[in-house]
Tab-separated table of C-alpha atoms in Angstrom:
chain	number	residue	atom	x	y	z
A	1	MET	CA	52.816	-4.599	152.744
A	2	ARG	CA	50.602	-1.641	151.866
A	3	PRO	CA	50.894	-0.480	148.251
A	4	THR	CA	52.532	2.941	148.011
A	5	GLY	CA	53.564	5.325	145.274
A	6	LEU	CA	57.181	4.525	146.118
A	7	SER	CA	56.721	0.997	144.729
A	8	VAL	CA	55.619	2.389	141.381
A	9	TRP	CA	58.446	4.944	141.491
A	10	LEU	CA	60.984	2.155	141.946
A	11	ALA	CA	59.394	0.042	139.213
A	12	VAL	CA	59.743	2.987	136.833
A	13	LEU	CA	63.426	3.282	137.815
A	14	VAL	CA	64.001	-0.417	137.095
A	15	LEU	CA	62.207	-0.169	133.751
A	16	TRP	CA	64.338	2.832	132.823
A	17	ILE	CA	67.517	0.851	133.515
A	18	GLY	CA	66.210	-2.050	131.449
A	19	TRP	CA	65.123	0.194	128.571
A	20	THR	CA	68.522	1.896	128.564
A	21	ALA	CA	70.212	-1.507	128.514
A	22	ALA	CA	68.138	-2.552	125.504
A	23	ALA	CA	68.892	0.724	123.741
A	24	ALA	CA	72.584	0.108	124.315
A	25	ALA	CA	72.280	-3.200	122.455
A	26	HIS	CA	74.008	-4.999	125.350
A	27	GLU	CA	77.435	-3.770	124.142
A	28	VAL	CA	79.445	-1.578	126.490
A	29	ARG	CA	82.803	-3.344	126.344
A	30	PRO	CA	85.662	-1.078	125.232
A	31	ALA	CA	87.664	-1.489	122.066
A	32	LEU	CA	91.467	-1.160	122.026
A	33	VAL	CA	94.038	0.524	119.811
A	34	GLN	CA	97.581	-0.451	120.772
A	35	ILE	CA	100.504	1.066	118.865
A	36	VAL	CA	104.084	-0.023	119.485
A	37	ALA	CA	106.651	2.103	117.644
A	38	THR	CA	110.310	1.144	117.167
A	39	ALA	CA	111.293	4.142	115.005
A	40	PRO	CA	109.560	7.350	113.767
A	41	GLY	CA	108.084	5.560	110.719
A	42	ASP	CA	108.111	1.964	111.970
A	43	TYR	CA	105.297	0.747	114.205
A	44	GLU	CA	102.753	-2.017	114.739
A	45	VAL	CA	99.076	-1.221	115.256
A	46	THR	CA	96.766	-3.724	116.988
A	47	TRP	CA	93.025	-3.090	116.808
A	48	LYS	CA	90.554	-5.065	118.971
A	49	ARG	CA	86.828	-4.429	118.735
A	50	PRO	CA	83.953	-6.183	120.545
A	51	VAL	CA	81.997	-8.944	118.820
A	52	VAL	CA	78.553	-10.252	119.793
A	53	GLY	CA	78.104	-13.687	118.242
A	54	ASP	CA	78.886	-13.174	114.564
A	55	MET	CA	78.194	-9.438	114.714
A	56	ALA	CA	80.947	-6.859	115.281
A	57	LEU	CA	80.483	-3.201	116.089
A	58	ARG	CA	81.087	-1.037	113.030
A	59	LEU	CA	84.132	0.781	114.358
A	60	ILE	CA	86.988	1.567	111.951
A	61	PRO	CA	90.332	3.088	113.075
A	62	HIS	CA	92.068	5.675	110.880
A	63	LEU	CA	95.490	7.309	111.132
A	64	SER	CA	95.907	10.575	109.261
A	65	GLY	CA	99.088	9.191	107.670
A	66	GLY	CA	97.004	6.562	105.865
A	67	ALA	CA	98.720	3.452	107.263
A	68	LEU	CA	95.440	1.834	108.346
A	69	GLU	CA	93.775	2.243	104.959
A	70	LYS	CA	95.755	-0.756	103.703
A	71	PRO	CA	94.693	-4.370	104.380
A	72	PRO	CA	95.910	-5.648	107.769
A	73	ALA	CA	98.854	-8.025	107.991
A	74	ALA	CA	96.899	-10.351	110.265
A	75	GLU	CA	93.294	-10.837	111.381
A	76	GLN	CA	91.830	-13.090	114.052
A	77	VAL	CA	88.376	-13.633	115.530
A	78	ALA	CA	88.232	-14.858	119.134
A	79	PRO	CA	85.247	-15.201	121.490
A	80	GLY	CA	84.052	-11.681	122.188
A	81	TYR	CA	86.604	-9.799	120.063
A	82	MET	CA	87.967	-9.338	116.549
A	83	THR	CA	91.662	-8.450	116.238
A	84	ARG	CA	93.494	-6.851	113.308
A	85	VAL	CA	97.207	-6.036	113.085
A	86	TRP	CA	98.994	-3.615	110.742
A	87	ARG	CA	102.808	-3.568	110.485
A	88	VAL	CA	104.129	-0.275	109.133
A	89	ARG	CA	107.691	0.125	107.821
A	90	GLY	CA	109.003	3.439	106.536
A	91	GLY	CA	105.637	5.141	106.889
A	92	ALA	CA	104.692	8.618	108.081
A	93	PRO	CA	106.096	9.486	111.554
A	94	LEU	CA	103.622	8.531	114.261
A	95	ASP	CA	104.122	11.673	116.359
A	96	GLY	CA	101.666	14.360	115.312
A	97	GLN	CA	99.248	12.078	113.442
A	98	THR	CA	95.535	12.064	114.267
A	99	LEU	CA	93.868	8.832	115.315
A	100	ARG	CA	90.144	8.724	114.570
A	101	ILE	CA	87.636	5.927	115.211
A	102	GLU	CA	84.936	5.979	112.553
A	103	GLY	CA	81.517	5.011	113.915
A	104	LEU	CA	82.428	5.604	117.566
A	105	GLU	CA	80.116	8.610	117.737
A	106	HIS	CA	77.163	6.320	116.985
A	107	SER	CA	78.034	3.720	119.658
A	108	VAL	CA	77.894	3.445	123.438
A	109	THR	CA	81.360	1.973	123.874
A	110	ASP	CA	84.788	3.513	124.493
A	111	VAL	CA	88.159	2.938	122.869
A	112	LEU	CA	91.256	2.603	125.016
A	113	VAL	CA	94.313	4.026	123.226
A	114	ARG	CA	97.745	2.822	124.278
A	115	VAL	CA	100.863	4.050	122.447
A	116	SER	CA	104.472	3.250	123.295
A	117	ALA	CA	107.488	4.656	121.449
A	118	PRO	CA	111.292	4.704	121.852
A	119	ALA	CA	112.953	6.787	124.578
A	120	GLY	CA	110.200	5.976	127.044
A	121	ARG	CA	107.549	8.046	125.276
A	122	SER	CA	104.011	6.784	125.799
A	123	LEU	CA	100.348	7.693	125.696
A	124	ASP	CA	97.365	6.149	127.504
A	125	MET	CA	93.899	7.603	127.101
A	126	VAL	CA	90.243	6.782	126.392
A	127	LEU	CA	88.287	7.908	123.319
A	128	ARG	CA	84.534	8.290	123.801
A	129	PRO	CA	81.553	8.700	121.468
A	130	SER	CA	81.541	12.431	122.197
A	131	ASP	CA	85.219	12.773	121.174
A	132	PRO	CA	86.242	10.022	118.715
A	133	ALA	CA	89.608	11.485	117.609
A	134	VAL	CA	92.928	12.444	119.198
A	135	ARG	CA	96.209	13.957	118.015
A	136	LEU	CA	99.139	11.753	118.997
A	137	ASN	CA	101.568	14.003	120.825
A	138	LEU	CA	104.151	11.649	122.252
A	139	ALA	CA	105.792	13.376	125.183
A	140	PRO	CA	108.390	11.858	127.525
A	141	ALA	CA	106.828	9.513	130.047
A	142	ARG	CA	105.800	11.210	133.303
A	143	GLY	CA	105.318	8.507	135.887
A	144	ILE	CA	102.186	6.391	135.538
A	145	ALA	CA	100.157	7.406	132.518
A	146	VAL	CA	97.069	5.337	133.265
A	147	PRO	CA	94.380	7.788	134.492
A	148	GLY	CA	92.081	6.462	131.762
A	149	TYR	CA	91.572	3.285	133.796
A	150	LEU	CA	89.863	5.261	136.573
A	151	LYS	CA	87.342	6.743	134.127
A	152	LEU	CA	86.964	3.366	132.462
A	153	GLY	CA	86.003	1.811	135.814
A	154	VAL	CA	83.416	4.504	136.578
A	155	GLU	CA	81.874	4.282	133.126
A	156	HIS	CA	81.896	0.484	133.108
A	157	ILE	CA	79.807	0.189	136.270
A	158	LEU	CA	77.451	3.044	135.324
A	159	THR	CA	76.790	1.420	131.934
A	160	GLY	CA	76.798	-2.122	133.366
A	161	PHE	CA	73.035	-2.304	133.710
A	162	ASP	CA	73.019	-5.871	135.007
A	163	HIS	CA	75.420	-4.984	137.837
A	164	LEU	CA	73.335	-1.930	138.674
A	165	LEU	CA	70.167	-4.038	138.895
A	166	PHE	CA	71.895	-6.417	141.315
A	167	VAL	CA	72.929	-3.491	143.537
A	168	LEU	CA	69.410	-2.051	143.287
A	169	GLY	CA	67.935	-5.411	144.252
A	170	LEU	CA	70.176	-5.569	147.316
A	171	LEU	CA	69.159	-2.063	148.305
A	172	LEU	CA	65.454	-2.899	148.040
A	173	LEU	CA	65.940	-6.173	149.914
A	174	ILE	CA	67.841	-4.598	152.807
A	175	GLY	CA	66.622	-1.006	152.888
A	176	PRO	CA	68.606	2.154	153.686
A	177	ASN	CA	70.204	1.093	156.987
A	178	TRP	CA	73.516	-0.121	158.424
A	179	ARG	CA	72.951	-3.625	157.021
A	180	LEU	CA	73.164	-2.092	153.538
A	181	VAL	CA	76.612	-0.705	154.393
A	182	LYS	CA	77.650	-4.176	155.506
A	183	ALA	CA	76.342	-5.813	152.317
A	184	VAL	CA	77.912	-3.238	149.993
A	185	THR	CA	81.243	-3.634	151.801
A	186	ALA	CA	81.063	-7.427	151.363
A	187	PHE	CA	80.157	-7.027	147.679
A	188	THR	CA	83.090	-4.639	147.187
A	189	ALA	CA	85.578	-6.921	148.941
A	190	ALA	CA	84.446	-9.972	146.950
A	191	HIS	CA	84.547	-8.449	143.485
A	192	SER	CA	87.873	-6.752	144.271
A	193	ILE	CA	89.403	-10.185	145.008
A	194	THR	CA	88.259	-11.893	141.809
A	195	LEU	CA	88.862	-8.760	139.717
A	196	ALA	CA	92.501	-8.660	140.817
A	197	LEU	CA	93.081	-12.416	140.451
A	198	ALA	CA	91.514	-12.574	136.988
A	199	ALA	CA	93.055	-9.359	135.634
A	200	LEU	CA	96.547	-10.455	136.733
A	201	GLY	CA	96.125	-13.866	135.129
A	202	TYR	CA	95.797	-16.041	138.239
A	203	LEU	CA	92.171	-16.939	137.535
A	204	ARG	CA	90.710	-17.962	134.186
A	205	PHE	CA	87.078	-18.553	133.303
A	206	PRO	CA	84.690	-18.694	130.307
A	207	SER	CA	83.356	-15.134	130.101
A	208	ALA	CA	80.036	-16.170	128.501
A	209	ALA	CA	79.270	-18.528	131.400
A	210	ILE	CA	80.140	-15.838	133.958
A	211	GLU	CA	77.786	-13.351	132.278
A	212	ALA	CA	74.986	-15.941	132.477
A	213	LEU	CA	75.701	-16.538	136.175
A	214	VAL	CA	75.604	-12.790	136.812
A	215	ALA	CA	72.088	-12.749	135.343
A	216	LEU	CA	71.203	-15.689	137.600
A	217	SER	CA	72.409	-13.726	140.656
A	218	ILE	CA	70.036	-10.874	139.774
A	219	LEU	CA	67.165	-13.323	139.341
A	220	PHE	CA	67.958	-14.805	142.764
A	221	VAL	CA	67.689	-11.370	144.406
A	222	ALA	CA	64.426	-10.703	142.564
A	223	VAL	CA	62.947	-13.932	143.933
A	224	GLU	CA	64.067	-12.938	147.436
A	225	LEU	CA	62.272	-9.613	147.014
A	226	THR	CA	58.975	-11.413	146.332
A	227	THR	CA	59.250	-13.252	149.674
A	228	LYS	CA	60.292	-10.200	151.692
A	229	GLY	CA	58.173	-9.664	154.791
A	230	ARG	CA	57.190	-13.291	155.390
A	231	VAL	CA	57.217	-14.787	158.878
A	232	ASP	CA	60.233	-17.040	158.246
A	233	PRO	CA	62.976	-14.931	156.602
A	234	THR	CA	65.351	-16.690	154.233
A	235	LEU	CA	69.130	-16.845	154.599
A	236	ALA	CA	69.517	-13.978	152.123
A	237	GLN	CA	67.164	-11.826	154.196
A	238	ARG	CA	68.897	-12.752	157.477
A	239	ARG	CA	72.476	-12.537	156.153
A	240	PRO	CA	72.376	-10.308	153.052
A	241	TRP	CA	76.104	-9.561	153.388
A	242	LEU	CA	76.869	-13.268	152.815
A	243	ILE	CA	74.827	-13.377	149.600
A	244	ALA	CA	76.414	-10.101	148.493
A	245	PHE	CA	79.881	-11.552	149.057
A	246	LEU	CA	79.210	-14.823	147.215
A	247	PHE	CA	77.678	-13.152	144.188
A	248	GLY	CA	80.270	-10.396	144.357
A	249	LEU	CA	82.871	-13.011	143.422
A	250	LEU	CA	80.959	-13.609	140.172
A	251	HIS	CA	80.542	-9.922	139.419
A	252	GLY	CA	84.260	-9.351	139.965
A	253	MET	CA	85.074	-11.922	137.303
A	254	ALA	CA	82.666	-10.147	134.946
A	255	PHE	CA	84.404	-6.816	135.673
A	256	ALA	CA	87.736	-8.485	134.960
A	257	GLY	CA	86.523	-9.489	131.509
A	258	VAL	CA	87.046	-5.893	130.392
A	259	LEU	CA	90.653	-5.757	131.588
A	260	ALA	CA	91.385	-9.288	130.360
A	261	ASP	CA	90.388	-8.304	126.838
A	262	ILE	CA	92.211	-4.962	126.636
A	263	GLY	CA	95.114	-5.873	128.902
A	264	LEU	CA	97.039	-3.848	131.472
A	265	PRO	CA	99.941	-1.509	130.634
A	266	GLN	CA	103.396	-2.997	131.124
A	267	GLY	CA	105.156	-1.697	134.204
A	268	ALA	CA	101.982	-0.182	135.633
A	269	ALA	CA	99.600	-3.151	135.847
A	270	ALA	CA	98.994	-2.848	139.592
A	271	GLU	CA	98.331	0.888	139.390
A	272	ALA	CA	95.948	0.532	136.432
A	273	LEU	CA	94.093	-2.301	138.202
A	274	LEU	CA	93.768	-0.210	141.372
A	275	LEU	CA	92.459	2.789	139.434
A	276	PHE	CA	89.936	0.642	137.561
A	277	ASN	CA	88.684	-0.896	140.818
A	278	VAL	CA	88.443	2.527	142.489
A	279	GLY	CA	86.487	3.734	139.455
A	280	VAL	CA	84.050	0.826	139.821
A	281	GLU	CA	83.529	1.702	143.493
A	282	VAL	CA	83.018	5.392	142.778
A	283	GLY	CA	80.421	4.574	140.133
A	284	GLN	CA	78.677	2.111	142.445
A	285	LEU	CA	78.456	4.651	145.279
A	286	LEU	CA	77.154	7.313	142.891
A	287	PHE	CA	74.401	4.929	141.785
A	288	ILE	CA	73.426	4.035	145.369
A	289	ALA	CA	73.326	7.728	146.309
A	290	ALA	CA	71.122	8.472	143.285
A	291	VAL	CA	68.685	5.650	144.158
A	292	LEU	CA	68.448	6.741	147.803
A	293	ALA	CA	67.775	10.302	146.641
A	294	ALA	CA	65.072	9.034	144.258
A	295	MET	CA	63.467	7.033	147.090
A	296	ALA	CA	63.473	10.081	149.373
A	297	LEU	CA	61.945	12.195	146.613
A	298	GLY	CA	59.301	9.543	145.978
A	299	ARG	CA	58.317	9.481	149.644
A	300	THR	CA	58.070	13.259	149.687
A	301	ILE	CA	55.905	13.404	146.572
A	302	TRP	CA	53.507	10.685	147.743
A	303	LYS	CA	53.356	11.677	151.410
A	304	GLY	CA	49.807	12.435	152.462
A	305	ARG	CA	48.323	11.533	149.079
A	306	ALA	CA	44.926	9.864	149.168
A	307	TRP	CA	45.499	7.940	145.943
A	308	THR	CA	44.949	4.193	146.195
A	309	LEU	CA	47.175	1.861	144.203
A	310	PRO	CA	46.543	-1.811	143.376
A	311	THR	CA	48.085	-4.444	145.638
A	312	TRP	CA	50.343	-5.786	142.858
A	313	SER	CA	52.237	-2.469	142.785
A	314	VAL	CA	54.088	-3.553	145.956
A	315	ARG	CA	55.700	-6.385	143.990
A	316	ALA	CA	56.224	-4.365	140.816
A	317	PRO	CA	59.963	-3.656	141.360
A	318	ALA	CA	60.702	-7.328	142.158
A	319	TYR	CA	58.832	-8.669	139.122
A	320	THR	CA	60.377	-6.052	136.856
A	321	ILE	CA	63.887	-6.956	137.997
A	322	GLY	CA	63.030	-10.649	137.739
A	323	GLY	CA	61.674	-10.318	134.208
A	324	LEU	CA	64.752	-8.481	132.943
A	325	SER	CA	67.185	-10.859	134.636
A	326	ALA	CA	65.316	-13.923	133.339
A	327	TYR	CA	65.563	-12.547	129.804
A	328	TRP	CA	69.307	-11.936	130.226
A	329	LEU	CA	69.767	-15.413	131.701
A	330	ILE	CA	68.129	-17.117	128.722
A	331	GLU	CA	69.927	-14.902	126.207
A	332	ARG	CA	73.367	-15.385	127.780
A	333	THR	CA	72.912	-19.124	128.345
A	334	LEU	CA	72.114	-19.578	124.661
A	335	ALA	CA	75.155	-17.465	123.760
A	336	ALA	CA	77.371	-19.558	126.050
A	337	VAL	CA	76.091	-22.813	124.550
């Protein structure tokens, strides 16, 4: 392969994804505020925030009525999350209060808010770093109030830097042709299967081990990229859709980790799952479109240039992806152990 400016362009893109992942401190899982009210002043508040090892994100929920300023009635630390529960009796009416998440504006995560009250009143929404507070206006239920799951799916894939690197590796391995469509379709079908099975409780797995295997899948694709163009193509190069399907099963279980931790709304689990999966697909297609546009721009910029680049630049994207995935593999394996 002749070294081209496009190779360097792609290496820069991979490095940008890796740098952004490091800046995000590897924490993009959402937190959860779930409020179940039985009367205007009687309700239970459950707060779940992500934990990495012994470190928890500094996110603190506040209700304007002051109920969450008191010590919680219960507290539990489980793998990946810390849970606190407040039980309020005879407190300020929930309707009209403001829920604010202190510290959210300094994070890269989201907070899913789920409120249920008597007479079928409910609220489902997502708080983001740009808007960490919401006024709780409990209106009568209007069908399925789970549009937040669609946005959650889009944001999860676009901030899931390891998943994006796997998709990028597939794109570089296959190239922009009909085989890419085939591989992406296989990847979508596979992760949709395991996402649904795991989110609905039919499939259980250790999340730390799955995250390590996801890193291994990226490393596998990186190794395949270093052998691209040889006389005897490997199975992954001959049948990329098969590799995409097999590893897609792993990635689907990783996607399901988000929904397994925050749960699905009662009575609308299937709809919320569908919206989350559609969001993942929309985000994935947006990323692929952006990469293809970047590749086209790179070709245009470097077309006709007389600049000579070193031979190693051809392998730069593969080694960059491989280095990042190897780091994640070691880090996640140690975390799992």
